[in-house]
Every structure is written in C-alpha cells, then in structure tokens.
C-alpha cells in the first residue's frame, strides 16, 4: 500500500516536471516559429535565409558573441535601425540598417528566432523582456 | 529474361530522352521583330529583324566610359539596382554572385548593373559597393549615368522603372536580362529567385555553345 502511494506520488511529480518543461518549450516554440515568419518577411532579403549576410555589405547574424554582448540592445537595433561602424565575425561594417516598424511582440519573436538559429543559442526573448529593453532605447 | 528486356527498354528510353533534351540547344529570341525584305544580288530575301539594345554611354565604377561598343562580341546580363535599396537588391546581387564567380574567367562575358539612383550612387560609391561585394576586374560593371538615359535604356531591356514613390522608395523590377553577341534579348529571369538565376546560368552555357556566339579569336 505504502509502495503504491509512493509510486503514484513519484509519477505525479515526474508528470509535473515534464509538463512544466513543456510549458516553457511550448512558449519557446511559439515565439520561434512566429519569429521565423517575421524574419522571412522583414530580415531575410538582406541577411539571407541562413543569416549569412552579404559579403562586406551586410553583416551576418552568425556572430554569437556579438549577439550575446549586445543582448539588451538587440530590440532597439531592430526597432530603430543601426548606423555606423560595427565589427561582426572579425569584419568591419559601416552601412546602415533601416528602422523596422515592428510591434514589441514581433520584435521578441524575431529575436528569439535569430538568437536560436544560424548556430546561435539563447533563451526565449519574451515580449516582457523586449519591452523592458525597448523602454531603454536611446 | 523478362527483367533483362525491361532493363534494356528502360536504358534505351532514358537515352532517347537524354538525346532529345540535348538536341534542343537554342534559346528563344525575345522582343519585337519585323520582317524585312531586301534585295541581295538581284534576289528578294526576307529576313527577320529582332529588337536589339540601342547605343548607350555610361560610366563604370572605375570611372571608365562604357558604351554599347564595349559590349561588342560579349554575352552579357543586365540589371537595375541602387546601393541603398533595402528590399530586393541585396537578394538580386546575392544571387548574381555565383553567376559572376562562374563566368569571371570568360573574356566574352559581362554583367552590367545600372544604378537608378545616380544622385547618391556616384562613381566612388559604386566602387566602394564593388569592393565590399568582393568584385574586381572587368567582368561586372556598375554603371552610372544620367537618370533619363538609364530609364530610357531600361525600356529596351523590357524592364520597368518608376520614380520615387511617396515613401521615397524607388520601385523597380528585379529582372536579370540575358543579351547575346548580336545585342538581342535571349532571356529574362527574376533576379530575386535563386532557382531562376540557376536556370540563367544554364542558359548562359547553352547560349555560349550556339554557333554564332562562339568566342571570336
């Protein structure tokens, strides 16, 4: 009887852990797949289907170190565009990225997609996180 | 035994198809055409006159003058772009790069890209663009010219360009136009579609093999 009870509790606990994980996973998947669509519509022309950029004209999105160190500015880059000199994957770029008229949800989605594609890996960038970063744009 | 017969039949059929596909080795000729009747040696001869690219004069990224004469005896691809184009141009030139790399060693092949924004895209701006794209030498020319001249020449390539729209953007077709050594239009391809550009590469090879397109020595 006791063993049975312990067994049931264990199963319930395991089920809880799995369902919690999958909640997070579901959220990530939703952001990621929506972000993929946003990327195709607003980013892919310039940055390429594989985030490869274009020669010395348009930077790639494969520089994980750059993405990581500018984690809290990414939302502002997408919204307001980016100008001036930047160094990506050891290469100097000086062009201009135009601003994008995207909602905070779409920015969160596309950032989740980009920071988890092309060899990059990060956590879900939720709308709350994106909004917090957007509030601090220069 | 039956299997063997099937196998032989299959091989024969397959080869037959292969021969057929390689037989069909001439590209169509596009544009307006008219029949012209001439008198040659006292005989009436009817010839088809195809639309050709008229004379032009532009300047390339090195500041050199480029005219229709510069493309005599060349097979070339033409397109229209501008360096600050945010939408289709990066895709077009991403797709053009493999074409450039494939044919840059051919002395009788050229790519010409006309800027439709001559005010911003001056010769030094075009040179910088070329450097950043990693293109050098004389295979791929970026051409600067009077706006009117560019818009006029676009019509003979069957490409439509429009002035800036209210959002301050230029509207233009992303077509790549394939021109033969007789300056006739032999193909138009959607430059934003990698598949169509691959077909263009195949067509360029087909065109190069046509008897009247062979290298002139």
Tab-separated table of C-alpha atoms in Angstrom:
chain	number	residue	atom	x	y	z
A	1	UNK	CA	0.000	0.000	0.000
A	2	UNK	CA	2.784	2.389	1.054
A	3	UNK	CA	4.857	1.486	-2.006
A	4	UNK	CA	1.884	2.069	-4.267
A	5	UNK	CA	1.322	5.520	-2.763
A	6	UNK	CA	4.997	6.479	-3.150
A	7	UNK	CA	4.856	5.241	-6.717
A	8	UNK	CA	1.814	7.388	-7.508
A	9	UNK	CA	3.420	10.453	-5.902
A	10	UNK	CA	6.575	9.877	-7.928
A	11	UNK	CA	4.609	9.606	-11.163
A	12	UNK	CA	2.665	12.781	-10.357
A	13	UNK	CA	5.911	14.610	-9.585
A	14	UNK	CA	7.554	13.443	-12.820
A	15	UNK	CA	4.444	14.409	-14.795
A	16	UNK	CA	4.522	17.866	-13.182
A	17	UNK	CA	8.181	18.398	-14.060
A	18	UNK	CA	7.614	17.287	-17.655
A	19	UNK	CA	4.550	19.450	-18.076
A	20	UNK	CA	6.381	22.468	-16.659
A	21	UNK	CA	9.251	21.942	-19.054
A	22	UNK	CA	6.898	21.549	-21.943
A	23	UNK	CA	5.108	24.752	-20.996
A	24	UNK	CA	8.388	26.559	-21.432
A	25	UNK	CA	9.068	24.591	-24.560
A	26	UNK	CA	5.640	25.444	-25.958
A	27	UNK	CA	6.267	29.134	-25.307
A	28	UNK	CA	9.674	28.929	-26.972
A	29	UNK	CA	8.251	27.089	-29.977
A	30	UNK	CA	5.544	29.682	-30.400
A	31	UNK	CA	8.000	32.576	-30.321
A	32	UNK	CA	10.436	30.740	-32.552
A	33	UNK	CA	8.011	29.750	-35.309
A	34	UNK	CA	6.295	33.151	-35.350
A	35	UNK	CA	9.759	34.727	-35.398
A	36	UNK	CA	10.708	32.648	-38.407
A	37	UNK	CA	7.818	34.205	-40.353
A	38	UNK	CA	8.741	37.723	-39.217
A	39	UNK	CA	12.343	37.050	-40.243
A	40	UNK	CA	11.357	35.899	-43.708
A	41	UNK	CA	9.269	38.989	-44.272
A	42	UNK	CA	11.464	41.685	-42.749
A	43	UNK	CA	15.048	40.458	-42.483
A	44	UNK	CA	15.794	37.694	-44.950
A	45	UNK	CA	16.216	39.879	-48.055
A	46	UNK	CA	19.300	41.460	-46.598
A	47	UNK	CA	20.570	38.992	-44.009
A	48	UNK	CA	19.865	35.868	-46.055
A	49	UNK	CA	17.952	32.643	-45.440
A	50	UNK	CA	20.848	31.257	-43.408
A	51	UNK	CA	21.679	34.560	-41.708
A	52	UNK	CA	24.778	34.686	-43.877
A	53	UNK	CA	24.595	38.421	-44.731
A	54	UNK	CA	26.074	39.650	-47.987
A	55	UNK	CA	29.831	39.836	-48.406
A	56	UNK	CA	31.183	43.084	-46.892
A	57	UNK	CA	27.890	44.896	-47.382
A	58	UNK	CA	25.509	43.292	-44.914
A	59	UNK	CA	26.702	41.604	-41.717
A	60	UNK	CA	25.835	38.010	-40.950
A	61	UNK	CA	23.759	37.045	-37.912
A	62	UNK	CA	26.041	34.181	-37.002
A	63	UNK	CA	28.308	36.050	-34.578
A	64	UNK	CA	27.004	34.576	-31.304
A	65	UNK	CA	29.493	36.569	-29.227
A	66	UNK	CA	28.251	39.871	-30.683
A	67	UNK	CA	24.615	38.881	-30.120
A	68	UNK	CA	25.393	37.920	-26.545
A	69	UNK	CA	27.287	41.070	-25.648
A	70	UNK	CA	24.588	43.276	-27.208
A	71	UNK	CA	21.743	41.180	-25.819
A	72	UNK	CA	19.885	44.135	-24.268
A	73	UNK	CA	20.314	46.419	-27.297
A	74	UNK	CA	19.058	43.982	-29.925
A	75	UNK	CA	15.431	45.068	-29.615
A	76	UNK	CA	16.438	48.711	-30.148
A	77	UNK	CA	18.622	47.767	-33.147
A	78	UNK	CA	15.642	46.097	-34.799
A	79	UNK	CA	13.223	48.910	-33.997
A	80	UNK	CA	15.390	51.969	-34.700
A	81	UNK	CA	17.902	50.556	-37.135
A	82	UNK	CA	21.666	50.663	-36.792
A	83	UNK	CA	24.237	53.069	-38.189
A	84	UNK	CA	27.983	53.457	-38.009
A	85	UNK	CA	30.922	51.101	-37.643
A	86	UNK	CA	30.411	47.638	-36.220
A	87	UNK	CA	32.652	44.593	-36.185
A	88	UNK	CA	30.956	41.267	-36.884
A	89	UNK	CA	32.871	37.993	-37.073
A	90	UNK	CA	36.124	39.948	-37.345
A	91	UNK	CA	34.892	42.019	-40.287
A	92	UNK	CA	34.246	45.758	-40.226
A	93	UNK	CA	30.860	47.019	-41.455
A	94	UNK	CA	29.752	50.606	-41.883
A	95	UNK	CA	26.426	50.531	-43.700
A	96	UNK	CA	23.064	51.413	-42.351
A	97	UNK	CA	20.214	49.161	-41.302
A	98	UNK	CA	16.851	50.909	-41.698
A	99	UNK	CA	14.381	51.032	-38.804
A	100	UNK	CA	11.707	48.343	-38.778
A	101	UNK	CA	8.120	49.104	-37.991
A	102	UNK	CA	7.513	46.013	-35.860
A	103	UNK	CA	5.420	45.594	-32.729
A	104	UNK	CA	7.157	44.579	-29.469
A	105	UNK	CA	5.661	41.078	-29.852
A	106	UNK	CA	7.122	40.715	-33.317
A	107	UNK	CA	10.495	42.036	-32.145
A	108	UNK	CA	10.514	39.463	-29.320
A	109	UNK	CA	9.578	36.714	-31.765
A	110	UNK	CA	12.185	37.588	-34.370
A	111	UNK	CA	14.907	37.972	-31.719
A	112	UNK	CA	14.025	34.561	-30.291
A	113	UNK	CA	14.309	33.179	-33.807
A	114	UNK	CA	17.623	34.861	-34.653
A	115	UNK	CA	19.301	34.126	-31.321
A	116	UNK	CA	18.349	30.457	-31.706
A	117	UNK	CA	19.166	29.982	-35.389
A	118	UNK	CA	22.286	30.097	-37.559
A	119	UNK	CA	24.333	28.360	-34.848
A	120	UNK	CA	23.191	30.750	-32.073
A	121	UNK	CA	21.640	29.565	-28.832
A	122	UNK	CA	19.820	31.536	-26.137
A	123	UNK	CA	16.688	31.547	-24.016
A	124	UNK	CA	13.299	32.777	-25.208
A	125	UNK	CA	13.204	36.554	-25.554
A	126	UNK	CA	9.692	37.229	-24.336
A	127	UNK	CA	7.579	40.298	-25.087
A	128	UNK	CA	8.161	41.455	-21.485
A	129	UNK	CA	11.938	41.298	-21.950
A	130	UNK	CA	11.724	43.060	-25.307
A	131	UNK	CA	9.514	45.784	-23.847
A	132	UNK	CA	11.947	46.340	-20.963
A	133	UNK	CA	14.806	46.759	-23.462
A	134	UNK	CA	12.744	48.974	-25.757
A	135	UNK	CA	11.987	51.321	-22.848
A	136	UNK	CA	15.735	51.994	-22.594
A	137	UNK	CA	16.403	52.748	-26.297
A	138	UNK	CA	18.493	55.852	-26.907
B	1	UNK	CA	14.983	-12.826	-69.033
B	2	UNK	CA	11.919	-10.623	-68.788
B	3	UNK	CA	13.765	-8.398	-66.326
B	4	UNK	CA	16.637	-8.039	-68.757
B	5	UNK	CA	14.254	-6.943	-71.534
B	6	UNK	CA	12.749	-4.341	-69.199
B	7	UNK	CA	16.172	-3.110	-68.209
B	8	UNK	CA	17.266	-2.723	-71.831
B	9	UNK	CA	14.000	-1.000	-72.717
B	10	UNK	CA	14.477	1.384	-69.798
B	11	UNK	CA	18.048	2.239	-70.770
B	12	UNK	CA	17.016	2.826	-74.389
B	13	UNK	CA	14.152	5.076	-73.347
B	14	UNK	CA	16.322	7.011	-70.936
B	15	UNK	CA	18.977	7.590	-73.555
B	16	UNK	CA	16.340	8.633	-76.054
B	17	UNK	CA	15.117	11.276	-73.631
B	18	UNK	CA	18.654	12.435	-72.997
B	19	UNK	CA	19.329	12.852	-76.703
B	20	UNK	CA	16.110	14.815	-77.114
B	21	UNK	CA	16.932	17.186	-74.307
B	22	UNK	CA	20.420	17.888	-75.614
B	23	UNK	CA	19.060	18.400	-79.122
B	24	UNK	CA	17.055	21.373	-78.017
B	25	UNK	CA	20.013	23.710	-77.684
B	26	UNK	CA	18.998	27.208	-78.730
B	27	UNK	CA	17.464	29.898	-76.577
B	28	UNK	CA	14.466	31.844	-77.837
B	29	UNK	CA	14.835	35.436	-79.036
B	30	UNK	CA	12.615	37.953	-77.253
B	31	UNK	CA	11.363	41.418	-78.106
B	32	UNK	CA	9.636	42.881	-81.135
B	33	UNK	CA	10.544	41.532	-84.533
B	34	UNK	CA	9.798	42.645	-88.040
B	35	UNK	CA	10.228	41.071	-91.421
B	36	UNK	CA	12.488	42.983	-93.759
B	37	UNK	CA	12.676	42.301	-97.437
B	38	UNK	CA	15.964	43.162	-99.030
B	39	UNK	CA	17.317	42.714	-102.496
B	40	UNK	CA	20.550	40.752	-102.401
B	41	UNK	CA	22.269	40.051	-105.748
B	42	UNK	CA	19.049	40.815	-107.584
B	43	UNK	CA	17.051	38.350	-105.454
B	44	UNK	CA	14.318	39.202	-102.968
B	45	UNK	CA	15.314	37.954	-99.496
B	46	UNK	CA	13.104	38.186	-96.430
B	47	UNK	CA	14.904	38.471	-93.133
B	48	UNK	CA	13.631	38.696	-89.563
B	49	UNK	CA	14.907	41.746	-87.756
B	50	UNK	CA	14.963	41.324	-83.996
B	51	UNK	CA	14.816	44.017	-81.373
B	52	UNK	CA	18.316	44.957	-80.222
B	53	UNK	CA	19.735	47.083	-77.423
B	54	UNK	CA	20.390	50.573	-78.858
B	55	UNK	CA	23.571	52.631	-78.455
B	56	UNK	CA	24.329	53.947	-74.951
B	57	UNK	CA	27.029	55.646	-72.939
B	58	UNK	CA	27.595	55.222	-69.209
B	59	UNK	CA	30.483	55.322	-66.728
B	60	UNK	CA	31.561	52.278	-64.690
B	61	UNK	CA	32.826	52.012	-61.097
B	62	UNK	CA	36.394	52.744	-62.250
B	63	UNK	CA	35.323	55.982	-63.954
B	64	UNK	CA	35.791	54.412	-67.410
B	65	UNK	CA	33.319	55.254	-70.163
B	66	UNK	CA	31.303	52.218	-71.185
B	67	UNK	CA	29.321	52.255	-74.417
B	68	UNK	CA	27.464	49.659	-76.474
B	69	UNK	CA	30.815	49.179	-78.295
B	70	UNK	CA	32.389	47.987	-75.015
B	71	UNK	CA	29.951	45.065	-75.179
B	72	UNK	CA	30.556	44.158	-78.824
B	73	UNK	CA	31.282	40.443	-79.026
B	74	UNK	CA	30.143	39.890	-75.428
B	75	UNK	CA	27.322	37.905	-73.955
B	76	UNK	CA	26.038	39.900	-71.016
B	77	UNK	CA	23.486	40.116	-68.240
B	78	UNK	CA	21.929	43.469	-67.335
B	79	UNK	CA	20.049	44.500	-64.231
B	80	UNK	CA	18.930	47.660	-62.432
B	81	UNK	CA	19.599	48.422	-58.775
B	82	UNK	CA	20.744	51.087	-56.327
B	83	UNK	CA	23.198	50.689	-53.484
B	84	UNK	CA	20.853	51.822	-50.706
B	85	UNK	CA	17.989	49.601	-51.891
B	86	UNK	CA	16.537	47.990	-48.802
B	87	UNK	CA	14.340	45.313	-50.325
B	88	UNK	CA	15.123	43.344	-53.466
B	89	UNK	CA	18.640	44.433	-54.462
B	90	UNK	CA	20.565	42.529	-51.782
B	91	UNK	CA	18.777	39.350	-52.872
B	92	UNK	CA	19.419	40.065	-56.541
B	93	UNK	CA	23.115	40.570	-56.055
B	94	UNK	CA	23.412	37.675	-53.599
B	95	UNK	CA	22.013	35.572	-56.446
B	96	UNK	CA	24.222	37.270	-59.054
B	97	UNK	CA	27.457	36.463	-57.182
B	98	UNK	CA	27.558	32.774	-58.192
B	99	UNK	CA	26.999	33.850	-61.817
B	100	UNK	CA	29.926	36.256	-61.526
B	101	UNK	CA	32.132	33.587	-59.992
B	102	UNK	CA	31.146	31.018	-62.603
B	103	UNK	CA	31.918	33.199	-65.643
B	104	UNK	CA	34.526	35.703	-64.472
B	105	UNK	CA	37.250	33.881	-66.364
B	106	UNK	CA	35.319	34.169	-69.660
B	107	UNK	CA	36.695	37.134	-71.626
B	108	UNK	CA	33.481	37.379	-73.658
B	109	UNK	CA	31.092	37.609	-70.702
B	110	UNK	CA	29.972	40.686	-68.752
B	111	UNK	CA	27.471	41.707	-66.098
B	112	UNK	CA	26.216	45.301	-66.088
B	113	UNK	CA	24.228	46.751	-63.206
B	114	UNK	CA	22.707	50.154	-63.831
B	115	UNK	CA	22.098	52.325	-60.800
B	116	UNK	CA	18.697	54.005	-60.888
B	117	UNK	CA	19.764	56.472	-58.185
B	118	UNK	CA	22.638	58.349	-59.872
B	119	UNK	CA	22.412	61.228	-57.411
B	120	UNK	CA	23.510	59.087	-54.461
B	121	UNK	CA	25.322	56.307	-56.330
B	122	UNK	CA	28.262	58.293	-57.659
B	123	UNK	CA	31.275	56.548	-59.177
B	124	UNK	CA	33.164	56.371	-55.815
B	125	UNK	CA	30.033	54.972	-54.111
B	126	UNK	CA	29.760	52.314	-56.820
B	127	UNK	CA	33.458	51.458	-56.434
B	128	UNK	CA	33.023	51.050	-52.700
B	129	UNK	CA	29.991	48.821	-53.274
B	130	UNK	CA	32.020	46.695	-55.707
B	131	UNK	CA	34.863	46.385	-53.193
B	132	UNK	CA	32.507	45.325	-50.439
B	133	UNK	CA	30.810	42.816	-52.731
B	134	UNK	CA	34.260	41.400	-53.441
B	135	UNK	CA	34.053	42.051	-57.184
B	136	UNK	CA	37.107	43.202	-59.088
B	137	UNK	CA	38.362	43.279	-62.661
B	138	UNK	CA	36.131	43.971	-65.642
B	139	UNK	CA	33.560	41.176	-65.524
B	140	UNK	CA	30.944	43.083	-63.530
B	141	UNK	CA	30.432	46.770	-64.258
B	142	UNK	CA	28.302	49.031	-62.098
B	143	UNK	CA	27.085	51.771	-64.398
B	144	UNK	CA	26.366	55.380	-63.566
B	145	UNK	CA	24.594	57.710	-65.980
B	146	UNK	CA	22.011	60.399	-66.442
B	147	UNK	CA	18.732	59.313	-64.953
B	148	UNK	CA	16.931	59.809	-68.263
B	149	UNK	CA	19.446	57.654	-70.115
B	150	UNK	CA	19.100	54.859	-67.569
B	151	UNK	CA	15.309	54.993	-67.622
B	152	UNK	CA	15.316	55.020	-71.431
B	153	UNK	CA	17.694	52.067	-71.750
B	154	UNK	CA	15.610	50.109	-69.213
B	155	UNK	CA	12.724	50.134	-71.677
B	156	UNK	CA	14.790	48.387	-74.323
B	157	UNK	CA	15.593	45.675	-71.755
B	158	UNK	CA	11.812	45.399	-71.177
B	159	UNK	CA	12.371	46.413	-67.555
B	160	UNK	CA	10.061	48.896	-65.907
B	161	UNK	CA	11.378	51.540	-63.541
B	162	UNK	CA	9.405	54.149	-61.686
B	163	UNK	CA	10.306	57.375	-59.993
B	164	UNK	CA	10.377	57.510	-56.198
B	165	UNK	CA	7.028	56.652	-54.666
B	166	UNK	CA	5.538	58.764	-51.852
B	167	UNK	CA	7.562	56.751	-49.308
B	168	UNK	CA	10.732	57.936	-51.034
B	169	UNK	CA	11.490	54.482	-52.415
B	170	UNK	CA	12.274	53.540	-55.970
B	171	UNK	CA	10.110	50.862	-57.471
B	172	UNK	CA	11.788	48.611	-59.968
B	173	UNK	CA	11.733	45.140	-61.428
B	174	UNK	CA	14.288	42.657	-60.213
B	175	UNK	CA	14.849	41.103	-63.607
B	176	UNK	CA	18.154	39.855	-64.990
B	177	UNK	CA	18.209	40.244	-68.782
B	178	UNK	CA	20.415	37.995	-70.893
B	179	UNK	CA	21.773	39.625	-74.062
B	180	UNK	CA	23.625	37.828	-76.846
B	181	UNK	CA	26.530	38.994	-79.018
B	182	UNK	CA	24.068	40.411	-81.546
B	183	UNK	CA	22.553	42.508	-78.720
B	184	UNK	CA	19.289	40.570	-78.816
B	185	UNK	CA	17.304	39.635	-75.686
B	186	UNK	CA	17.636	35.897	-75.079
B	187	UNK	CA	16.205	35.520	-71.595
B	188	UNK	CA	14.679	37.318	-68.636
B	189	UNK	CA	14.929	35.905	-65.131
B	190	UNK	CA	13.540	37.002	-61.783
B	191	UNK	CA	16.744	38.010	-60.007
B	192	UNK	CA	15.218	37.554	-56.565
B	193	UNK	CA	14.568	33.857	-57.232
B	194	UNK	CA	17.671	31.699	-56.802
B	195	UNK	CA	16.098	28.902	-58.917
B	196	UNK	CA	15.523	31.230	-61.877
B	197	UNK	CA	19.067	32.527	-61.603
B	198	UNK	CA	20.353	28.934	-61.664
B	199	UNK	CA	18.395	28.473	-64.872
B	200	UNK	CA	20.042	31.611	-66.227
B	201	UNK	CA	23.471	30.105	-65.542
B	202	UNK	CA	22.453	27.007	-67.505
B	203	UNK	CA	21.056	29.205	-70.297
B	204	UNK	CA	24.281	31.236	-70.488
B	205	UNK	CA	26.188	27.996	-71.081
B	206	UNK	CA	23.656	26.980	-73.743
B	207	UNK	CA	23.962	30.386	-75.374
B	208	UNK	CA	27.764	30.261	-75.340
B	209	UNK	CA	27.567	26.991	-77.262
B	210	UNK	CA	25.401	28.427	-80.068
B	211	UNK	CA	27.365	28.654	-83.355
B	212	UNK	CA	27.094	32.447	-83.711
B	213	UNK	CA	28.028	33.059	-80.054
B	214	UNK	CA	31.380	31.252	-80.080
B	215	UNK	CA	34.433	33.174	-78.857
B	216	UNK	CA	35.857	35.442	-81.505
B	217	UNK	CA	39.560	34.934	-81.789
